[in-house]
Amino acid sequence: MTEKISEAVELIRDAKNILIGAGAGLSTSAGYVYGGKRFKKYFSDFEEKYGFQDMYSGGFFPYETEGEFWAFWARNILCNRYDQPPSEVHQKLFEVVKDKDYFVLTTNVDHLFQSNGFDKKKLFYTQGDYGLFQCSVPCHNKTYDNETQVRKMFAAEKNMSVPEELFPRCPKCGKVMMTNLRADDRFVEDNGWRVASYNYQKFLKNHEGKEIIFLELGVGGNTPGIIKYPFWRFTLQNPKSRYICVNKGQAFFPDEISEQGIAIDKDIKEFLNLI
């Protein structure tokens, strides 16, 4: 493993082209966890009333009232999107790639790449963004920045509930809005999403057959078809490429790319410190 880590570190240092695939494990390594002390700090009252013990479960919970639903989501968006401390892990990763030809494909929705220095034009948030609302129908394919509305709801919350007059409503049809997250078939792929998708496809096209590192960081098994499987396929199709997976407890790849792949079973933050 020590030899593999040294090889991976050297490959990344020397690489001119890097495609980063980032999953939830990267945010976890940075300390942005959905359970434990961080959950209790923001949601102990919800835990006491409803029993769930992490923010992810809270996002799908059938609350008794819509006011409670928006009280949970106002807090959830604030702590995971707007009131974040800087991420040392993301900043270290940026230092590694900032002078290279890089692109980031991520299933994370916490905006941590942009807030820690990464170029917006080199990012594709495939699953949405906590910072955007969309129509819940949806009646049109547009999203809306939600910071002002979220802070108003948070400030007005009382007894775990937000007043109905502050529920975000669609400016077109008047229906209640929802956070722009890919949870079902209502997810809106707005103009910004489509531009980012185009930039990602353009990056892939521009690097076909060239030396490139496919660097997978903290990608689990929830949505392997977005990052993990394509990265394996890209590696197999390009003999000049290398695949590096860093994931504590879930670092692996298929035999077909054994000559090109390196699996690092290590915390991402510790690995970046080595680089």
mmCIF file with all atom_site columns, N, CA, C and O in Angstrom, residues 55-91:
data_model
loop_
_atom_site.group_PDB
_atom_site.id
_atom_site.type_symbol
_atom_site.label_atom_id
_atom_site.label_alt_id
_atom_site.label_comp_id
_atom_site.label_asym_id
_atom_site.label_entity_id
_atom_site.label_seq_id
_atom_site.pdbx_PDB_ins_code
_atom_site.Cartn_x
_atom_site.Cartn_y
_atom_site.Cartn_z
_atom_site.occupancy
_atom_site.B_iso_or_equiv
_atom_site.pdbx_formal_charge
_atom_site.auth_seq_id
_atom_site.auth_comp_id
_atom_site.auth_asym_id
_atom_site.auth_atom_id
_atom_site.pdbx_PDB_model_num
ATOM 1   N N  . MET A 1 55 ? -29.286 14.220 9.158  1.00 0.00 ? 55 MET A N  1
ATOM 2   C CA . MET A 1 55 ? -29.929 15.215 8.296  1.00 0.00 ? 55 MET A CA 1
ATOM 3   C C  . MET A 1 55 ? -30.503 14.596 7.030  1.00 0.00 ? 55 MET A C  1
ATOM 4   O O  . MET A 1 55 ? -31.521 15.065 6.504  1.00 0.00 ? 55 MET A O  1
ATOM 5   N N  . TYR A 1 56 ? -29.869 13.557 6.535  1.00 0.00 ? 56 TYR A N  1
ATOM 6   C CA . TYR A 1 56 ? -30.362 12.915 5.313  1.00 0.00 ? 56 TYR A CA 1
ATOM 7   C C  . TYR A 1 56 ? -31.762 12.347 5.551  1.00 0.00 ? 56 TYR A C  1
ATOM 8   O O  . TYR A 1 56 ? -32.677 12.564 4.751  1.00 0.00 ? 56 TYR A O  1
ATOM 9   N N  . SER A 1 57 ? -31.942 11.628 6.662  1.00 0.00 ? 57 SER A N  1
ATOM 10  C CA . SER A 1 57 ? -33.254 11.066 6.987  1.00 0.00 ? 57 SER A CA 1
ATOM 11  C C  . SER A 1 57 ? -34.279 12.181 7.194  1.00 0.00 ? 57 SER A C  1
ATOM 12  O O  . SER A 1 57 ? -35.441 12.061 6.788  1.00 0.00 ? 57 SER A O  1
ATOM 13  N N  . GLY A 1 58 ? -33.833 13.286 7.810  1.00 0.00 ? 58 GLY A N  1
ATOM 14  C CA . GLY A 1 58 ? -34.730 14.409 8.036  1.00 0.00 ? 58 GLY A CA 1
ATOM 15  C C  . GLY A 1 58 ? -35.259 15.024 6.761  1.00 0.00 ? 58 GLY A C  1
ATOM 16  O O  . GLY A 1 58 ? -36.358 15.574 6.731  1.00 0.00 ? 58 GLY A O  1
ATOM 17  N N  . GLY A 1 59 ? -34.477 14.927 5.689  1.00 0.00 ? 59 GLY A N  1
ATOM 18  C CA . GLY A 1 59 ? -34.890 15.494 4.420  1.00 0.00 ? 59 GLY A CA 1
ATOM 19  C C  . GLY A 1 59 ? -36.051 14.770 3.780  1.00 0.00 ? 59 GLY A C  1
ATOM 20  O O  . GLY A 1 59 ? -36.746 15.329 2.917  1.00 0.00 ? 59 GLY A O  1
ATOM 21  N N  . PHE A 1 60 ? -36.277 13.515 4.181  1.00 0.00 ? 60 PHE A N  1
ATOM 22  C CA . PHE A 1 60 ? -37.357 12.707 3.596  1.00 0.00 ? 60 PHE A CA 1
ATOM 23  C C  . PHE A 1 60 ? -38.464 12.398 4.598  1.00 0.00 ? 60 PHE A C  1
ATOM 24  O O  . PHE A 1 60 ? -39.395 11.669 4.283  1.00 0.00 ? 60 PHE A O  1
ATOM 25  N N  . PHE A 1 61 ? -38.388 12.976 5.791  1.00 0.00 ? 61 PHE A N  1
ATOM 26  C CA . PHE A 1 61 ? -39.330 12.616 6.852  1.00 0.00 ? 61 PHE A CA 1
ATOM 27  C C  . PHE A 1 61 ? -40.711 13.235 6.606  1.00 0.00 ? 61 PHE A C  1
ATOM 28  O O  . PHE A 1 61 ? -40.815 14.393 6.194  1.00 0.00 ? 61 PHE A O  1
ATOM 29  N N  . PRO A 1 62 ? -41.789 12.477 6.880  1.00 0.00 ? 62 PRO A N  1
ATOM 30  C CA . PRO A 1 62 ? -43.163 13.003 6.713  1.00 0.00 ? 62 PRO A CA 1
ATOM 31  C C  . PRO A 1 62 ? -43.593 13.811 7.941  1.00 0.00 ? 62 PRO A C  1
ATOM 32  O O  . PRO A 1 62 ? -44.221 13.290 8.863  1.00 0.00 ? 62 PRO A O  1
ATOM 33  N N  . TYR A 1 63 ? -43.279 15.088 7.967  1.00 0.00 ? 63 TYR A N  1
ATOM 34  C CA . TYR A 1 63 ? -43.584 15.925 9.120  1.00 0.00 ? 63 TYR A CA 1
ATOM 35  C C  . TYR A 1 63 ? -45.090 16.126 9.281  1.00 0.00 ? 63 TYR A C  1
ATOM 36  O O  . TYR A 1 63 ? -45.863 16.009 8.320  1.00 0.00 ? 63 TYR A O  1
ATOM 37  N N  . GLU A 1 64 ? -45.485 16.464 10.506 1.00 0.00 ? 64 GLU A N  1
ATOM 38  C CA . GLU A 1 64 ? -46.902 16.663 10.794 1.00 0.00 ? 64 GLU A CA 1
ATOM 39  C C  . GLU A 1 64 ? -47.461 17.888 10.085 1.00 0.00 ? 64 GLU A C  1
ATOM 40  O O  . GLU A 1 64 ? -48.630 17.916 9.704  1.00 0.00 ? 64 GLU A O  1
ATOM 41  N N  . THR A 1 65 ? -46.606 18.914 9.922  1.00 0.00 ? 65 THR A N  1
ATOM 42  C CA . THR A 1 65 ? -47.072 20.142 9.276  1.00 0.00 ? 65 THR A CA 1
ATOM 43  C C  . THR A 1 65 ? -46.041 20.612 8.250  1.00 0.00 ? 65 THR A C  1
ATOM 44  O O  . THR A 1 65 ? -44.851 20.270 8.327  1.00 0.00 ? 65 THR A O  1
ATOM 45  N N  . GLU A 1 66 ? -46.513 21.412 7.308  1.00 0.00 ? 66 GLU A N  1
ATOM 46  C CA . GLU A 1 66 ? -45.608 21.984 6.312  1.00 0.00 ? 66 GLU A CA 1
ATOM 47  C C  . GLU A 1 66 ? -44.682 23.022 6.948  1.00 0.00 ? 66 GLU A C  1
ATOM 48  O O  . GLU A 1 66 ? -43.558 23.231 6.498  1.00 0.00 ? 66 GLU A O  1
ATOM 49  N N  . GLY A 1 67 ? -45.146 23.640 8.012  1.00 0.00 ? 67 GLY A N  1
ATOM 50  C CA . GLY A 1 67 ? -44.313 24.596 8.734  1.00 0.00 ? 67 GLY A CA 1
ATOM 51  C C  . GLY A 1 67 ? -43.085 23.934 9.332  1.00 0.00 ? 67 GLY A C  1
ATOM 52  O O  . GLY A 1 67 ? -41.986 24.496 9.327  1.00 0.00 ? 67 GLY A O  1
ATOM 53  N N  . GLU A 1 68 ? -43.260 22.702 9.840  1.00 0.00 ? 68 GLU A N  1
ATOM 54  C CA . GLU A 1 68 ? -42.130 21.939 10.364 1.00 0.00 ? 68 GLU A CA 1
ATOM 55  C C  . GLU A 1 68 ? -41.185 21.536 9.242  1.00 0.00 ? 68 GLU A C  1
ATOM 56  O O  . GLU A 1 68 ? -39.956 21.554 9.407  1.00 0.00 ? 68 GLU A O  1
ATOM 57  N N  . PHE A 1 69 ? -41.767 21.152 8.122  1.00 0.00 ? 69 PHE A N  1
ATOM 58  C CA . PHE A 1 69 ? -40.967 20.782 6.955  1.00 0.00 ? 69 PHE A CA 1
ATOM 59  C C  . PHE A 1 69 ? -40.021 21.912 6.583  1.00 0.00 ? 69 PHE A C  1
ATOM 60  O O  . PHE A 1 69 ? -38.807 21.693 6.404  1.00 0.00 ? 69 PHE A O  1
ATOM 61  N N  . TRP A 1 70 ? -40.529 23.144 6.509  1.00 0.00 ? 70 TRP A N  1
ATOM 62  C CA . TRP A 1 70 ? -39.690 24.273 6.108  1.00 0.00 ? 70 TRP A CA 1
ATOM 63  C C  . TRP A 1 70 ? -38.758 24.723 7.219  1.00 0.00 ? 70 TRP A C  1
ATOM 64  O O  . TRP A 1 70 ? -37.670 25.260 6.953  1.00 0.00 ? 70 TRP A O  1
ATOM 65  N N  . ALA A 1 71 ? -39.128 24.479 8.462  1.00 0.00 ? 71 ALA A N  1
ATOM 66  C CA . ALA A 1 71 ? -38.213 24.772 9.568  1.00 0.00 ? 71 ALA A CA 1
ATOM 67  C C  . ALA A 1 71 ? -36.982 23.871 9.470  1.00 0.00 ? 71 ALA A C  1
ATOM 68  O O  . ALA A 1 71 ? -35.844 24.334 9.645  1.00 0.00 ? 71 ALA A O  1
ATOM 69  N N  . PHE A 1 72 ? -37.221 22.588 9.186  1.00 0.00 ? 72 PHE A N  1
ATOM 70  C CA . PHE A 1 72 ? -36.095 21.673 9.018  1.00 0.00 ? 72 PHE A CA 1
ATOM 71  C C  . PHE A 1 72 ? -35.229 22.095 7.835  1.00 0.00 ? 72 PHE A C  1
ATOM 72  O O  . PHE A 1 72 ? -34.007 22.189 7.941  1.00 0.00 ? 72 PHE A O  1
ATOM 73  N N  . TRP A 1 73 ? -35.860 22.385 6.700  1.00 0.00 ? 73 TRP A N  1
ATOM 74  C CA . TRP A 1 73 ? -35.092 22.676 5.497  1.00 0.00 ? 73 TRP A CA 1
ATOM 75  C C  . TRP A 1 73 ? -34.364 24.017 5.570  1.00 0.00 ? 73 TRP A C  1
ATOM 76  O O  . TRP A 1 73 ? -33.268 24.159 5.027  1.00 0.00 ? 73 TRP A O  1
ATOM 77  N N  . ALA A 1 74 ? -34.930 24.989 6.245  1.00 0.00 ? 74 ALA A N  1
ATOM 78  C CA . ALA A 1 74 ? -34.233 26.266 6.405  1.00 0.00 ? 74 ALA A CA 1
ATOM 79  C C  . ALA A 1 74 ? -32.932 26.052 7.182  1.00 0.00 ? 74 ALA A C  1
ATOM 80  O O  . ALA A 1 74 ? -31.869 26.557 6.797  1.00 0.00 ? 74 ALA A O  1
ATOM 81  N N  . ARG A 1 75 ? -33.006 25.298 8.263  1.00 0.00 ? 75 ARG A N  1
ATOM 82  C CA . ARG A 1 75 ? -31.794 24.997 9.038  1.00 0.00 ? 75 ARG A CA 1
ATOM 83  C C  . ARG A 1 75 ? -30.812 24.154 8.219  1.00 0.00 ? 75 ARG A C  1
ATOM 84  O O  . ARG A 1 75 ? -29.599 24.387 8.234  1.00 0.00 ? 75 ARG A O  1
ATOM 85  N N  . ASN A 1 76 ? -31.361 23.151 7.532  1.00 0.00 ? 76 ASN A N  1
ATOM 86  C CA . ASN A 1 76 ? -30.525 22.234 6.765  1.00 0.00 ? 76 ASN A CA 1
ATOM 87  C C  . ASN A 1 76 ? -29.735 22.969 5.689  1.00 0.00 ? 76 ASN A C  1
ATOM 88  O O  . ASN A 1 76 ? -28.525 22.752 5.510  1.00 0.00 ? 76 ASN A O  1
ATOM 89  N N  . ILE A 1 77 ? -30.406 23.855 4.973  1.00 0.00 ? 77 ILE A N  1
ATOM 90  C CA . ILE A 1 77 ? -29.746 24.616 3.905  1.00 0.00 ? 77 ILE A CA 1
ATOM 91  C C  . ILE A 1 77 ? -28.736 25.598 4.487  1.00 0.00 ? 77 ILE A C  1
ATOM 92  O O  . ILE A 1 77 ? -27.634 25.766 3.947  1.00 0.00 ? 77 ILE A O  1
ATOM 93  N N  . LEU A 1 78 ? -29.078 26.226 5.591  1.00 0.00 ? 78 LEU A N  1
ATOM 94  C CA . LEU A 1 78 ? -28.157 27.182 6.203  1.00 0.00 ? 78 LEU A CA 1
ATOM 95  C C  . LEU A 1 78 ? -26.851 26.510 6.627  1.00 0.00 ? 78 LEU A C  1
ATOM 96  O O  . LEU A 1 78 ? -25.763 26.993 6.311  1.00 0.00 ? 78 LEU A O  1
ATOM 97  N N  . CYS A 1 79 ? -26.954 25.403 7.349  1.00 0.00 ? 79 CYS A N  1
ATOM 98  C CA . CYS A 1 79 ? -25.732 24.795 7.888  1.00 0.00 ? 79 CYS A CA 1
ATOM 99  C C  . CYS A 1 79 ? -24.935 24.040 6.835  1.00 0.00 ? 79 CYS A C  1
ATOM 100 O O  . CYS A 1 79 ? -23.724 23.863 6.985  1.00 0.00 ? 79 CYS A O  1
ATOM 101 N N  . ASN A 1 80 ? -25.594 23.606 5.765  1.00 0.00 ? 80 ASN A N  1
ATOM 102 C CA . ASN A 1 80 ? -24.878 22.840 4.737  1.00 0.00 ? 80 ASN A CA 1
ATOM 103 C C  . ASN A 1 80 ? -24.554 23.630 3.478  1.00 0.00 ? 80 ASN A C  1
ATOM 104 O O  . ASN A 1 80 ? -23.895 23.105 2.582  1.00 0.00 ? 80 ASN A O  1
ATOM 105 N N  . ARG A 1 81 ? -24.993 24.895 3.420  1.00 0.00 ? 81 ARG A N  1
ATOM 106 C CA . ARG A 1 81 ? -24.753 25.672 2.207  1.00 0.00 ? 81 ARG A CA 1
ATOM 107 C C  . ARG A 1 81 ? -24.234 27.089 2.486  1.00 0.00 ? 81 ARG A C  1
ATOM 108 O O  . ARG A 1 81 ? -23.228 27.519 1.921  1.00 0.00 ? 81 ARG A O  1
ATOM 109 N N  . TYR A 1 82 ? -24.909 27.821 3.375  1.00 0.00 ? 82 TYR A N  1
ATOM 110 C CA . TYR A 1 82 ? -24.573 29.234 3.537  1.00 0.00 ? 82 TYR A CA 1
ATOM 111 C C  . TYR A 1 82 ? -23.686 29.548 4.739  1.00 0.00 ? 82 TYR A C  1
ATOM 112 O O  . TYR A 1 82 ? -22.853 30.441 4.670  1.00 0.00 ? 82 TYR A O  1
ATOM 113 N N  . ASP A 1 83 ? -23.861 28.841 5.838  1.00 0.00 ? 83 ASP A N  1
ATOM 114 C CA . ASP A 1 83 ? -23.089 29.143 7.039  1.00 0.00 ? 83 ASP A CA 1
ATOM 115 C C  . ASP A 1 83 ? -21.985 28.115 7.271  1.00 0.00 ? 83 ASP A C  1
ATOM 116 O O  . ASP A 1 83 ? -21.735 27.672 8.393  1.00 0.00 ? 83 ASP A O  1
ATOM 117 N N  . GLN A 1 84 ? -21.305 27.727 6.211  1.00 0.00 ? 84 GLN A N  1
ATOM 118 C CA . GLN A 1 84 ? -20.224 26.752 6.300  1.00 0.00 ? 84 GLN A CA 1
ATOM 119 C C  . GLN A 1 84 ? -18.905 27.440 6.658  1.00 0.00 ? 84 GLN A C  1
ATOM 120 O O  . GLN A 1 84 ? -18.597 28.497 6.117  1.00 0.00 ? 84 GLN A O  1
ATOM 121 N N  . PRO A 1 85 ? -18.121 26.818 7.517  1.00 0.00 ? 85 PRO A N  1
ATOM 122 C CA . PRO A 1 85 ? -16.742 27.287 7.675  1.00 0.00 ? 85 PRO A CA 1
ATOM 123 C C  . PRO A 1 85 ? -15.930 26.848 6.465  1.00 0.00 ? 85 PRO A C  1
ATOM 124 O O  . PRO A 1 85 ? -16.346 25.943 5.733  1.00 0.00 ? 85 PRO A O  1
ATOM 125 N N  . PRO A 1 86 ? -14.780 27.458 6.198  1.00 0.00 ? 86 PRO A N  1
ATOM 126 C CA . PRO A 1 86 ? -13.940 27.026 5.073  1.00 0.00 ? 86 PRO A CA 1
ATOM 127 C C  . PRO A 1 86 ? -13.555 25.554 5.214  1.00 0.00 ? 86 PRO A C  1
ATOM 128 O O  . PRO A 1 86 ? -13.423 25.037 6.321  1.00 0.00 ? 86 PRO A O  1
ATOM 129 N N  . SER A 1 87 ? -13.377 24.880 4.095  1.00 0.00 ? 87 SER A N  1
ATOM 130 C CA . SER A 1 87 ? -13.000 23.471 4.092  1.00 0.00 ? 87 SER A CA 1
ATOM 131 C C  . SER A 1 87 ? -11.521 23.321 3.764  1.00 0.00 ? 87 SER A C  1
ATOM 132 O O  . SER A 1 87 ? -11.085 23.584 2.643  1.00 0.00 ? 87 SER A O  1
ATOM 133 N N  . GLU A 1 88 ? -10.742 22.891 4.740  1.00 0.00 ? 88 GLU A N  1
ATOM 134 C CA . GLU A 1 88 ? -9.316  22.672 4.524  1.00 0.00 ? 88 GLU A CA 1
ATOM 135 C C  . GLU A 1 88 ? -9.072  21.609 3.463  1.00 0.00 ? 88 GLU A C  1
ATOM 136 O O  . GLU A 1 88 ? -8.141  21.722 2.654  1.00 0.00 ? 88 GLU A O  1
ATOM 137 N N  . VAL A 1 89 ? -9.917  20.586 3.437  1.00 0.00 ? 89 VAL A N  1
ATOM 138 C CA . VAL A 1 89 ? -9.761  19.502 2.465  1.00 0.00 ? 89 VAL A CA 1
ATOM 139 C C  . VAL A 1 89 ? -9.945  20.011 1.043  1.00 0.00 ? 89 VAL A C  1
ATOM 140 O O  . VAL A 1 89 ? -9.132  19.732 0.153  1.00 0.00 ? 89 VAL A O  1
ATOM 141 N N  . HIS A 1 90 ? -11.003 20.770 0.805  1.00 0.00 ? 90 HIS A N  1
ATOM 142 C CA . HIS A 1 90 ? -11.238 21.295 -0.539 1.00 0.00 ? 90 HIS A CA 1
ATOM 143 C C  . HIS A 1 90 ? -10.160 22.291 -0.947 1.00 0.00 ? 90 HIS A C  1
ATOM 144 O O  . HIS A 1 90 ? -9.753  22.344 -2.115 1.00 0.00 ? 90 HIS A O  1
ATOM 145 N N  . GLN A 1 91 ? -9.675  23.078 0.000  1.00 0.00 ? 91 GLN A N  1
ATOM 146 C CA . GLN A 1 91 ? -8.616  24.036 -0.301 1.00 0.00 ? 91 GLN A CA 1
ATOM 147 C C  . GLN A 1 91 ? -7.310  23.333 -0.648 1.00 0.00 ? 91 GLN A C  1
ATOM 148 O O  . GLN A 1 91 ? -6.586  23.762 -1.551 1.00 0.00 ? 91 GLN A O  1
#
